[in-house]
Amino acid sequence: MKFKLPFWKKKTPVEVHIPKENSERIAQSTDCFIQSIKDATNNPSDLIIKSLPPNLSLIYIDNLVDNQTLNNGIIANLQNKPNETPENIKDNLSIPEVNVTSLLEEAIEAMVNGSVVIHVDAFAQLIVANIASRESRSLSAPENESQVIGTQVGFNESLATNISLVRRYIVNPDLCIEKIKIGQRTNTSITLIYINGIASEQMVNTLHQRIKALNIDALLDSAVLAEMIDDNSMSVFPQMLLTERPDRFCNCLLDGKLGIIVDGSSMAIVCPQSFTEFFQSQEDQNLRWQIATFVRLLRLTAFFISVYLTPIYVAALTFHYEVIPQAFLVPLSESRALVPFPPIFEALLLEFIIELLREAGARLPTKIGQTIGIVGGIVIGTAAVQAGITSNILLIIIALSALASFTSPSYMMGNAIRLIRFPIIILAGFWGFYGIMLAFCFILIHLLRQSSLGAPYMSPLYPPRVREMRDSVIRMPMPFTAKRPALTRPSNQDKYEPEPVKPEES
């Protein structure tokens, strides 16, 4: 049985984000219209109202519009043009996006998104000109997904900039971009992106329904949205990939996956996603297949080291001395001679200290954080061994486990590895190897039961697909990876010809 969060039970789509009492017609009188705007927006201090003789009024919210476009493209064109109708004014404005509306609801929604509304006295219509000015940082290299070989540009917080990056990689009319509004309070814009003719229509409909079914007040980041539309939000393992690399995002789209970009967030969502794909990097596609395979196997090995190495140490010292090699018993006993604590308490204490150092280094400024992480780790580790609080062998094991947890290219998967290590240590301290096997079986069954957008989470390991394993745990040469993964159920399975076409001999 899969547990769902409470908002899953509410499936009513949210189509209207402005209160219903504001859904009324535009007043013909300018004074009545301005008063209705003030009442609907609670008369904020940054609401600007400008009157242009003889019968025009401009209403907009300061700091949301481009002042240069407002002065040169709108006010300059409206000077000395009396008795103009809204339709004529619309034709005379040199603005790309200009509309005429008669609903107050549409006027307010346009204003809070950076548009200026122009009211003509004695007319029940309104001109809406989109001259939004959105501040955003310049493009820079990804901070959390760095690589040596490949592009060095990442997403930023601007939705328009991120979409342009995607279109720069995929120059194709089949690239579908659907814009959706989420959040009754924030009215956040998100885009659902996929390639028509490759992406599964069933998955597109499923994701579209999950997004439309959300009835929430606010959406501020893509990680929140990913948790809301997960197949199982109670699981510690992420089922959707968060990436800040446009090249990886586009590569997933070309495999038949679906992407979501949230306005104001520098991380894009990719789904469906399998467990093994969280240990893959975009740089693997740029390396030779032998090196890429070695690196992937190294990451998976580091996963097992990070999760099980410390519990094996605790279980061996607590219950199973017979598994320790005889040559290793003497230095191990000497190392623990002055330690007054049992192995489980000793391991949990060091793990807790490592997590404190890691969290402090991440939250402090960059220069201070690096100093705290290095100096703090050395000082605390040395002092702990000399004081007899812990053994130097366990200190090495804890440091190796912490280092191995950083090898995952996905930050969300790295957090999951950090968390599941603690209950496994506790089980190892109480039941030894039996506790470790119990934890292993529980995690394995949990992973086998998971899904990502309806696709099996452990694909291609379960259900077993030998052909799909060519680009999962290992990366075979390019001619062997000409098919798209079956995980996405693509409409078109062929990515390219496995063998180049040879020219005909004359």
mmCIF file of N, CA, C and O in Angstrom, residues 87-175:
data_model
loop_
_atom_site.group_PDB
_atom_site.id
_atom_site.type_symbol
_atom_site.label_atom_id
_atom_site.label_comp_id
_atom_site.label_asym_id
_atom_site.label_seq_id
_atom_site.Cartn_x
_atom_site.Cartn_y
_atom_site.Cartn_z
ATOM 1 N N GLU A 87 -9.652 49.590 -29.995
ATOM 2 C CA GLU A 87 -9.101 48.825 -31.115
ATOM 3 C C GLU A 87 -8.075 49.639 -31.894
ATOM 4 O O GLU A 87 -7.032 49.118 -32.314
ATOM 5 N N ASN A 88 -8.356 50.924 -32.107
ATOM 6 C CA ASN A 88 -7.386 51.773 -32.811
ATOM 7 C C ASN A 88 -6.104 51.963 -32.002
ATOM 8 O O ASN A 88 -4.998 51.985 -32.557
ATOM 9 N N ILE A 89 -6.270 52.119 -30.687
ATOM 10 C CA ILE A 89 -5.082 52.271 -29.838
ATOM 11 C C ILE A 89 -4.235 51.000 -29.890
ATOM 12 O O ILE A 89 -2.999 51.055 -29.947
ATOM 13 N N LYS A 90 -4.876 49.856 -29.872
ATOM 14 C CA LYS A 90 -4.148 48.591 -29.950
ATOM 15 C C LYS A 90 -3.334 48.511 -31.233
ATOM 16 O O LYS A 90 -2.172 48.067 -31.234
ATOM 17 N N ASP A 91 -3.905 48.957 -32.359
ATOM 18 C CA ASP A 91 -3.185 48.894 -33.631
ATOM 19 C C ASP A 91 -2.032 49.888 -33.702
ATOM 20 O O ASP A 91 -1.056 49.662 -34.443
ATOM 21 N N ASN A 92 -2.111 50.981 -32.950
ATOM 22 C CA ASN A 92 -1.066 52.006 -33.017
ATOM 23 C C ASN A 92 0.120 51.728 -32.086
ATOM 24 O O ASN A 92 1.165 52.371 -32.218
ATOM 25 N N LEU A 93 -0.028 50.787 -31.139
ATOM 26 C CA LEU A 93 1.050 50.506 -30.196
ATOM 27 C C LEU A 93 2.064 49.553 -30.817
ATOM 28 O O LEU A 93 1.698 48.530 -31.399
ATOM 29 N N SER A 94 3.317 49.916 -30.697
ATOM 30 C CA SER A 94 4.406 49.083 -31.233
ATOM 31 C C SER A 94 4.933 48.141 -30.159
ATOM 32 O O SER A 94 6.118 48.115 -29.835
ATOM 33 N N ILE A 95 4.022 47.362 -29.584
ATOM 34 C CA ILE A 95 4.349 46.392 -28.538
ATOM 35 C C ILE A 95 3.997 45.005 -29.069
ATOM 36 O O ILE A 95 2.921 44.812 -29.644
ATOM 37 N N PRO A 96 4.861 44.025 -28.897
ATOM 38 C CA PRO A 96 4.573 42.696 -29.462
ATOM 39 C C PRO A 96 3.301 42.061 -28.912
ATOM 40 O O PRO A 96 2.547 41.442 -29.653
ATOM 41 N N GLU A 97 3.045 42.197 -27.623
ATOM 42 C CA GLU A 97 1.920 41.499 -27.001
ATOM 43 C C GLU A 97 0.931 42.525 -26.463
ATOM 44 O O GLU A 97 1.099 43.076 -25.370
ATOM 45 N N VAL A 98 -0.116 42.794 -27.246
ATOM 46 C CA VAL A 98 -1.168 43.738 -26.875
ATOM 47 C C VAL A 98 -2.509 43.075 -27.114
ATOM 48 O O VAL A 98 -2.747 42.505 -28.188
ATOM 49 N N ASN A 99 -3.397 43.140 -26.110
ATOM 50 C CA ASN A 99 -4.723 42.541 -26.220
ATOM 51 C C ASN A 99 -5.768 43.526 -25.749
ATOM 52 O O ASN A 99 -5.474 44.495 -25.047
ATOM 53 N N VAL A 100 -7.011 43.238 -26.127
ATOM 54 C CA VAL A 100 -8.169 44.011 -25.681
ATOM 55 C C VAL A 100 -9.076 43.081 -24.902
ATOM 56 O O VAL A 100 -9.394 41.973 -25.367
ATOM 57 N N THR A 101 -9.484 43.496 -23.702
ATOM 58 C CA THR A 101 -10.342 42.671 -22.862
ATOM 59 C C THR A 101 -11.453 43.515 -22.271
ATOM 60 O O THR A 101 -11.341 44.750 -22.177
ATOM 61 N N SER A 102 -12.509 42.843 -21.854
ATOM 62 C CA SER A 102 -13.627 43.527 -21.202
ATOM 63 C C SER A 102 -13.890 42.969 -19.813
ATOM 64 O O SER A 102 -14.910 43.289 -19.210
ATOM 65 N N LEU A 103 -12.977 42.129 -19.296
ATOM 66 C CA LEU A 103 -13.141 41.511 -17.983
ATOM 67 C C LEU A 103 -12.138 42.098 -17.003
ATOM 68 O O LEU A 103 -10.953 42.208 -17.306
ATOM 69 N N LEU A 104 -12.611 42.438 -15.827
ATOM 70 C CA LEU A 104 -11.741 42.979 -14.795
ATOM 71 C C LEU A 104 -10.760 41.917 -14.288
ATOM 72 O O LEU A 104 -9.620 42.226 -13.948
ATOM 73 N N GLU A 105 -11.203 40.672 -14.247
ATOM 74 C CA GLU A 105 -10.340 39.584 -13.786
ATOM 75 C C GLU A 105 -9.081 39.475 -14.639
ATOM 76 O O GLU A 105 -7.962 39.343 -14.114
ATOM 77 N N GLU A 106 -9.237 39.528 -15.951
ATOM 78 C CA GLU A 106 -8.086 39.434 -16.850
ATOM 79 C C GLU A 106 -7.167 40.646 -16.708
ATOM 80 O O GLU A 106 -5.945 40.526 -16.812
ATOM 81 N N ALA A 107 -7.745 41.815 -16.474
ATOM 82 C CA ALA A 107 -6.936 43.023 -16.309
ATOM 83 C C ALA A 107 -6.064 42.932 -15.064
ATOM 84 O O ALA A 107 -4.870 43.271 -15.088
ATOM 85 N N ILE A 108 -6.617 42.453 -13.956
ATOM 86 C CA ILE A 108 -5.854 42.352 -12.713
ATOM 87 C C ILE A 108 -4.757 41.300 -12.840
ATOM 88 O O ILE A 108 -3.616 41.513 -12.410
ATOM 89 N N GLU A 109 -5.101 40.166 -13.430
ATOM 90 C CA GLU A 109 -4.097 39.108 -13.603
ATOM 91 C C GLU A 109 -2.945 39.585 -14.473
ATOM 92 O O GLU A 109 -1.783 39.242 -14.236
ATOM 93 N N ALA A 110 -3.261 40.375 -15.517
ATOM 94 C CA ALA A 110 -2.212 40.906 -16.383
ATOM 95 C C ALA A 110 -1.343 41.924 -15.644
ATOM 96 O O ALA A 110 -0.120 41.970 -15.827
ATOM 97 N N MET A 111 -1.934 42.736 -14.785
ATOM 98 C CA MET A 111 -1.167 43.747 -14.060
ATOM 99 C C MET A 111 -0.157 43.116 -13.106
ATOM 100 O O MET A 111 0.990 43.560 -13.036
ATOM 101 N N VAL A 112 -0.574 42.084 -12.373
ATOM 102 C CA VAL A 112 0.348 41.466 -11.418
ATOM 103 C C VAL A 112 1.434 40.665 -12.127
ATOM 104 O O VAL A 112 2.401 40.240 -11.480
ATOM 105 N N ASN A 113 1.286 40.467 -13.429
ATOM 106 C CA ASN A 113 2.318 39.792 -14.205
ATOM 107 C C ASN A 113 3.170 40.763 -15.016
ATOM 108 O O ASN A 113 3.951 40.333 -15.863
ATOM 109 N N GLY A 114 3.013 42.062 -14.787
ATOM 110 C CA GLY A 114 3.888 43.035 -15.424
ATOM 111 C C GLY A 114 3.321 43.732 -16.631
ATOM 112 O O GLY A 114 4.087 44.280 -17.435
ATOM 113 N N SER A 115 2.016 43.784 -16.784
ATOM 114 C CA SER A 115 1.394 44.476 -17.911
ATOM 115 C C SER A 115 0.866 45.835 -17.465
ATOM 116 O O SER A 115 0.594 46.057 -16.286
ATOM 117 N N VAL A 116 0.725 46.721 -18.429
ATOM 118 C CA VAL A 116 0.094 48.008 -18.190
ATOM 119 C C VAL A 116 -1.265 48.000 -18.875
ATOM 120 O O VAL A 116 -1.406 47.508 -19.999
ATOM 121 N N VAL A 117 -2.280 48.470 -18.162
ATOM 122 C CA VAL A 117 -3.635 48.510 -18.715
ATOM 123 C C VAL A 117 -3.980 49.951 -19.061
ATOM 124 O O VAL A 117 -3.645 50.881 -18.336
ATOM 125 N N ILE A 118 -4.634 50.119 -20.193
ATOM 126 C CA ILE A 118 -5.001 51.455 -20.711
ATOM 127 C C ILE A 118 -6.512 51.503 -20.807
ATOM 128 O O ILE A 118 -7.124 50.702 -21.525
ATOM 129 N N HIS A 119 -7.099 52.427 -20.059
ATOM 130 C CA HIS A 119 -8.559 52.578 -20.064
ATOM 131 C C HIS A 119 -8.941 53.833 -20.821
ATOM 132 O O HIS A 119 -8.364 54.902 -20.602
ATOM 133 N N VAL A 120 -9.907 53.686 -21.709
ATOM 134 C CA VAL A 120 -10.439 54.808 -22.477
ATOM 135 C C VAL A 120 -11.796 55.171 -21.894
ATOM 136 O O VAL A 120 -12.681 54.305 -21.795
ATOM 137 N N ASP A 121 -11.955 56.422 -21.479
ATOM 138 C CA ASP A 121 -13.214 56.853 -20.858
ATOM 139 C C ASP A 121 -14.374 56.664 -21.814
ATOM 140 O O ASP A 121 -14.256 56.888 -23.022
ATOM 141 N N ALA A 122 -15.494 56.153 -21.249
ATOM 142 C CA ALA A 122 -16.734 55.903 -21.976
ATOM 143 C C ALA A 122 -16.684 54.619 -22.800
ATOM 144 O O ALA A 122 -17.584 54.379 -23.602
ATOM 145 N N PHE A 123 -15.684 53.799 -22.623
ATOM 146 C CA PHE A 123 -15.614 52.504 -23.312
ATOM 147 C C PHE A 123 -15.528 51.394 -22.263
ATOM 148 O O PHE A 123 -14.799 51.517 -21.260
ATOM 149 N N ALA A 124 -16.233 50.308 -22.489
ATOM 150 C CA ALA A 124 -16.251 49.161 -21.579
ATOM 151 C C ALA A 124 -15.212 48.116 -21.985
ATOM 152 O O ALA A 124 -15.402 46.931 -21.737
ATOM 153 N N GLN A 125 -14.155 48.574 -22.607
ATOM 154 C CA GLN A 125 -13.059 47.688 -22.993
ATOM 155 C C GLN A 125 -11.736 48.263 -22.490
ATOM 156 O O GLN A 125 -11.643 49.459 -22.187
ATOM 157 N N LEU A 126 -10.727 47.400 -22.494
ATOM 158 C CA LEU A 126 -9.452 47.759 -21.895
ATOM 159 C C LEU A 126 -8.322 47.224 -22.769
ATOM 160 O O LEU A 126 -8.419 46.130 -23.327
ATOM 161 N N ILE A 127 -7.255 48.028 -22.912
ATOM 162 C CA ILE A 127 -6.066 47.576 -23.639
ATOM 163 C C ILE A 127 -5.051 47.068 -22.635
ATOM 164 O O ILE A 127 -4.740 47.752 -21.653
ATOM 165 N N VAL A 128 -4.537 45.871 -22.854
ATOM 166 C CA VAL A 128 -3.541 45.248 -21.981
ATOM 167 C C VAL A 128 -2.265 45.063 -22.781
ATOM 168 O O VAL A 128 -2.242 44.336 -23.777
ATOM 169 N N ALA A 129 -1.183 45.743 -22.367
ATOM 170 C CA ALA A 129 0.116 45.667 -23.046
ATOM 171 C C ALA A 129 1.131 45.027 -22.103
ATOM 172 O O ALA A 129 1.400 45.542 -21.016
ATOM 173 N N ASN A 130 1.697 43.920 -22.516
ATOM 174 C CA ASN A 130 2.666 43.195 -21.696
ATOM 175 C C ASN A 130 4.048 43.799 -21.900
ATOM 176 O O ASN A 130 4.684 43.626 -22.941
ATOM 177 N N ILE A 131 4.533 44.509 -20.899
ATOM 178 C CA ILE A 131 5.888 45.083 -20.927
ATOM 179 C C ILE A 131 6.619 44.702 -19.642
ATOM 180 O O ILE A 131 7.301 45.525 -19.023
ATOM 181 N N ALA A 132 6.452 43.440 -19.250
ATOM 182 C CA ALA A 132 7.021 42.969 -17.988
ATOM 183 C C ALA A 132 8.534 43.038 -18.012
ATOM 184 O O ALA A 132 9.186 42.782 -19.025
ATOM 185 N N SER A 133 9.094 43.403 -16.875
ATOM 186 C CA SER A 133 10.539 43.448 -16.692
ATOM 187 C C SER A 133 10.898 42.514 -15.548
ATOM 188 O O SER A 133 10.580 42.777 -14.397
ATOM 189 N N ARG A 134 11.545 41.387 -15.878
ATOM 190 C CA ARG A 134 11.906 40.396 -14.869
ATOM 191 C C ARG A 134 13.412 40.408 -14.658
ATOM 192 O O ARG A 134 14.179 40.197 -15.594
ATOM 193 N N GLU A 135 13.814 40.660 -13.429
ATOM 194 C CA GLU A 135 15.227 40.653 -13.093
ATOM 195 C C GLU A 135 15.712 39.213 -12.915
ATOM 196 O O GLU A 135 15.038 38.394 -12.291
ATOM 197 N N SER A 136 16.859 38.900 -13.471
ATOM 198 C CA SER A 136 17.431 37.557 -13.333
ATOM 199 C C SER A 136 18.947 37.653 -13.423
ATOM 200 O O SER A 136 19.493 38.566 -14.038
ATOM 201 N N ARG A 137 19.598 36.686 -12.789
ATOM 202 C CA ARG A 137 21.060 36.667 -12.828
ATOM 203 C C ARG A 137 21.527 36.132 -14.178
ATOM 204 O O ARG A 137 20.799 35.438 -14.884
ATOM 205 N N SER A 138 22.735 36.460 -14.525
ATOM 206 C CA SER A 138 23.286 36.021 -15.798
ATOM 207 C C SER A 138 23.588 34.526 -15.761
ATOM 208 O O SER A 138 23.668 33.904 -14.690
ATOM 209 N N LEU A 139 23.757 33.946 -16.935
ATOM 210 C CA LEU A 139 24.046 32.523 -17.029
ATOM 211 C C LEU A 139 25.429 32.231 -16.455
ATOM 212 O O LEU A 139 26.379 32.991 -16.655
ATOM 213 N N SER A 140 25.516 31.131 -15.742
ATOM 214 C CA SER A 140 26.781 30.728 -15.132
ATOM 215 C C SER A 140 26.883 29.216 -15.152
ATOM 216 O O SER A 140 25.937 28.515 -15.536
ATOM 217 N N ALA A 141 28.029 28.702 -14.748
ATOM 218 C CA ALA A 141 28.246 27.261 -14.725
ATOM 219 C C ALA A 141 27.423 26.640 -13.599
ATOM 220 O O ALA A 141 27.222 27.256 -12.546
ATOM 221 N N PRO A 142 26.933 25.422 -13.778
ATOM 222 C CA PRO A 142 26.182 24.751 -12.707
ATOM 223 C C PRO A 142 27.041 24.561 -11.468
ATOM 224 O O PRO A 142 28.209 24.183 -11.563
ATOM 225 N N GLU A 143 26.462 24.822 -10.310
ATOM 226 C CA GLU A 143 27.207 24.719 -9.065
ATOM 227 C C GLU A 143 27.153 23.317 -8.466
ATOM 228 O O GLU A 143 28.112 22.872 -7.840
ATOM 229 N N ASN A 144 26.050 22.604 -8.640
ATOM 230 C CA ASN A 144 25.881 21.300 -8.006
ATOM 231 C C ASN A 144 26.151 20.130 -8.943
ATOM 232 O O ASN A 144 26.238 18.996 -8.484
ATOM 233 N N GLU A 145 26.260 20.381 -10.237
ATOM 234 C CA GLU A 145 26.495 19.318 -11.213
ATOM 235 C C GLU A 145 27.646 19.726 -12.133
ATOM 236 O O GLU A 145 27.482 19.831 -13.344
ATOM 237 N N SER A 146 28.786 19.958 -11.558
ATOM 238 C CA SER A 146 29.945 20.365 -12.345
ATOM 239 C C SER A 146 30.524 19.168 -13.088
ATOM 240 O O SER A 146 30.416 18.023 -12.644
ATOM 241 N N GLN A 147 31.134 19.422 -14.224
ATOM 242 C CA GLN A 147 31.796 18.391 -15.008
ATOM 243 C C GLN A 147 32.956 19.014 -15.769
ATOM 244 O O GLN A 147 33.003 20.230 -15.989
ATOM 245 N N VAL A 148 33.898 18.165 -16.172
ATOM 246 C CA VAL A 148 35.102 18.637 -16.855
ATOM 247 C C VAL A 148 34.859 18.757 -18.351
ATOM 248 O O VAL A 148 35.178 19.771 -18.971
ATOM 249 N N ILE A 149 34.288 17.720 -18.949
ATOM 250 C CA ILE A 149 34.044 17.686 -20.386
ATOM 251 C C ILE A 149 32.564 17.944 -20.632
ATOM 252 O O ILE A 149 31.708 17.242 -20.102
ATOM 253 N N GLY A 150 32.271 18.950 -21.426
ATOM 254 C CA GLY A 150 30.880 19.284 -21.721
ATOM 255 C C GLY A 150 30.623 20.763 -21.547
ATOM 256 O O GLY A 150 31.511 21.548 -21.208
ATOM 257 N N THR A 151 29.390 21.155 -21.783
ATOM 258 C CA THR A 151 29.009 22.561 -21.680
ATOM 259 C C THR A 151 29.098 23.032 -20.238
ATOM 260 O O THR A 151 28.896 22.260 -19.296
ATOM 261 N N GLN A 152 29.365 24.309 -20.068
ATOM 262 C CA GLN A 152 29.540 24.907 -18.747
ATOM 263 C C GLN A 152 28.499 26.004 -18.523
ATOM 264 O O GLN A 152 28.817 27.113 -18.126
ATOM 265 N N VAL A 153 27.246 25.697 -18.778
ATOM 266 C CA VAL A 153 26.159 26.652 -18.574
ATOM 267 C C VAL A 153 25.025 25.916 -17.885
ATOM 268 O O VAL A 153 24.785 24.726 -18.132
ATOM 269 N N GLY A 154 24.356 26.611 -16.977
ATOM 270 C CA GLY A 154 23.259 26.014 -16.233
ATOM 271 C C GLY A 154 22.023 26.890 -16.262
ATOM 272 O O GLY A 154 22.057 28.055 -16.678
ATOM 273 N N PHE A 155 20.911 26.327 -15.827
ATOM 274 C CA PHE A 155 19.669 27.081 -15.736
ATOM 275 C C PHE A 155 19.801 28.192 -14.702
ATOM 276 O O PHE A 155 20.608 28.110 -13.770
ATOM 277 N N ASN A 156 18.992 29.241 -14.873
ATOM 278 C CA ASN A 156 18.866 30.258 -13.838
ATOM 279 C C ASN A 156 17.398 30.376 -13.432
ATOM 280 O O ASN A 156 16.600 29.496 -13.752
ATOM 281 N N GLU A 157 17.025 31.447 -12.729
ATOM 282 C CA GLU A 157 15.676 31.548 -12.182
ATOM 283 C C GLU A 157 14.657 32.125 -13.163
ATOM 284 O O GLU A 157 13.479 32.247 -12.806
ATOM 285 N N SER A 158 15.058 32.475 -14.372
ATOM 286 C CA SER A 158 14.149 33.055 -15.351
ATOM 287 C C SER A 158 13.554 31.958 -16.218
ATOM 288 O O SER A 158 14.281 31.179 -16.846
ATOM 289 N N LEU A 159 12.235 31.894 -16.273
ATOM 290 C CA LEU A 159 11.564 30.866 -17.070
ATOM 291 C C LEU A 159 11.833 31.075 -18.558
ATOM 292 O O LEU A 159 12.092 30.103 -19.286
ATOM 293 N N ALA A 160 11.789 32.309 -19.016
ATOM 294 C CA ALA A 160 12.027 32.585 -20.436
ATOM 295 C C ALA A 160 13.450 32.209 -20.846
ATOM 296 O O ALA A 160 13.672 31.641 -21.920
ATOM 297 N N THR A 161 14.420 32.502 -19.989
ATOM 298 C CA THR A 161 15.808 32.148 -20.298
ATOM 299 C C THR A 161 15.995 30.637 -20.348
ATOM 300 O O THR A 161 16.674 30.111 -21.237
ATOM 301 N N ASN A 162 15.394 29.926 -19.425
ATOM 302 C CA ASN A 162 15.528 28.471 -19.404
ATOM 303 C C ASN A 162 14.893 27.822 -20.629
ATOM 304 O O ASN A 162 15.439 26.877 -21.197
ATOM 305 N N ILE A 163 13.745 28.343 -21.051
ATOM 306 C CA ILE A 163 13.108 27.793 -22.257
ATOM 307 C C ILE A 163 13.967 28.070 -23.483
ATOM 308 O O ILE A 163 14.097 27.223 -24.380
ATOM 309 N N SER A 164 14.579 29.253 -23.537
ATOM 310 C CA SER A 164 15.441 29.559 -24.675
ATOM 311 C C SER A 164 16.664 28.651 -24.714
ATOM 312 O O SER A 164 17.134 28.270 -25.787
ATOM 313 N N LEU A 165 17.194 28.258 -23.528
ATOM 314 C CA LEU A 165 18.310 27.319 -23.498
ATOM 315 C C LEU A 165 17.905 25.958 -24.043
ATOM 316 O O LEU A 165 18.660 25.315 -24.774
ATOM 317 N N VAL A 166 16.699 25.518 -23.702
ATOM 318 C CA VAL A 166 16.218 24.236 -24.204
ATOM 319 C C VAL A 166 16.033 24.291 -25.718
ATOM 320 O O VAL A 166 16.417 23.370 -26.445
ATOM 321 N N ARG A 167 15.470 25.396 -26.206
ATOM 322 C CA ARG A 167 15.268 25.530 -27.660
ATOM 323 C C ARG A 167 16.597 25.665 -28.401
ATOM 324 O O ARG A 167 16.676 25.343 -29.582
ATOM 325 N N ARG A 168 17.619 26.136 -27.729
ATOM 326 C CA ARG A 168 18.930 26.219 -28.368
ATOM 327 C C ARG A 168 19.502 24.823 -28.609
ATOM 328 O O ARG A 168 20.184 24.584 -29.604
ATOM 329 N N TYR A 169 19.217 23.887 -27.708
ATOM 330 C CA TYR A 169 19.704 22.519 -27.872
ATOM 331 C C TYR A 169 18.817 21.712 -28.819
ATOM 332 O O TYR A 169 19.319 20.917 -29.621
ATOM 333 N N ILE A 170 17.505 21.875 -28.710
ATOM 334 C CA ILE A 170 16.557 21.104 -29.525
ATOM 335 C C ILE A 170 15.865 22.068 -30.477
ATOM 336 O O ILE A 170 14.876 22.719 -30.122
ATOM 337 N N VAL A 171 16.392 22.174 -31.672
ATOM 338 C CA VAL A 171 15.827 23.068 -32.692
ATOM 339 C C VAL A 171 14.895 22.224 -33.553
ATOM 340 O O VAL A 171 15.272 21.709 -34.616
ATOM 341 N N ASN A 172 13.673 22.053 -33.066
ATOM 342 C CA ASN A 172 12.736 21.166 -33.736
ATOM 343 C C ASN A 172 11.320 21.631 -33.441
ATOM 344 O O ASN A 172 11.002 21.947 -32.282
ATOM 345 N N PRO A 173 10.448 21.667 -34.457
ATOM 346 C CA PRO A 173 9.059 22.105 -34.208
ATOM 347 C C PRO A 173 8.255 21.118 -33.372
ATOM 348 O O PRO A 173 7.182 21.469 -32.874
ATOM 349 N N ASP A 174 8.750 19.887 -33.205
ATOM 350 C CA ASP A 174 8.034 18.906 -32.388
ATOM 351 C C ASP A 174 8.229 19.120 -30.898
ATOM 352 O O ASP A 174 7.631 18.392 -30.094
ATOM 353 N N LEU A 175 9.075 20.064 -30.514
ATOM 354 C CA LEU A 175 9.259 20.369 -29.102
ATOM 355 C C LEU A 175 8.008 21.076 -28.577
ATOM 356 O O LEU A 175 7.712 22.205 -28.955
#
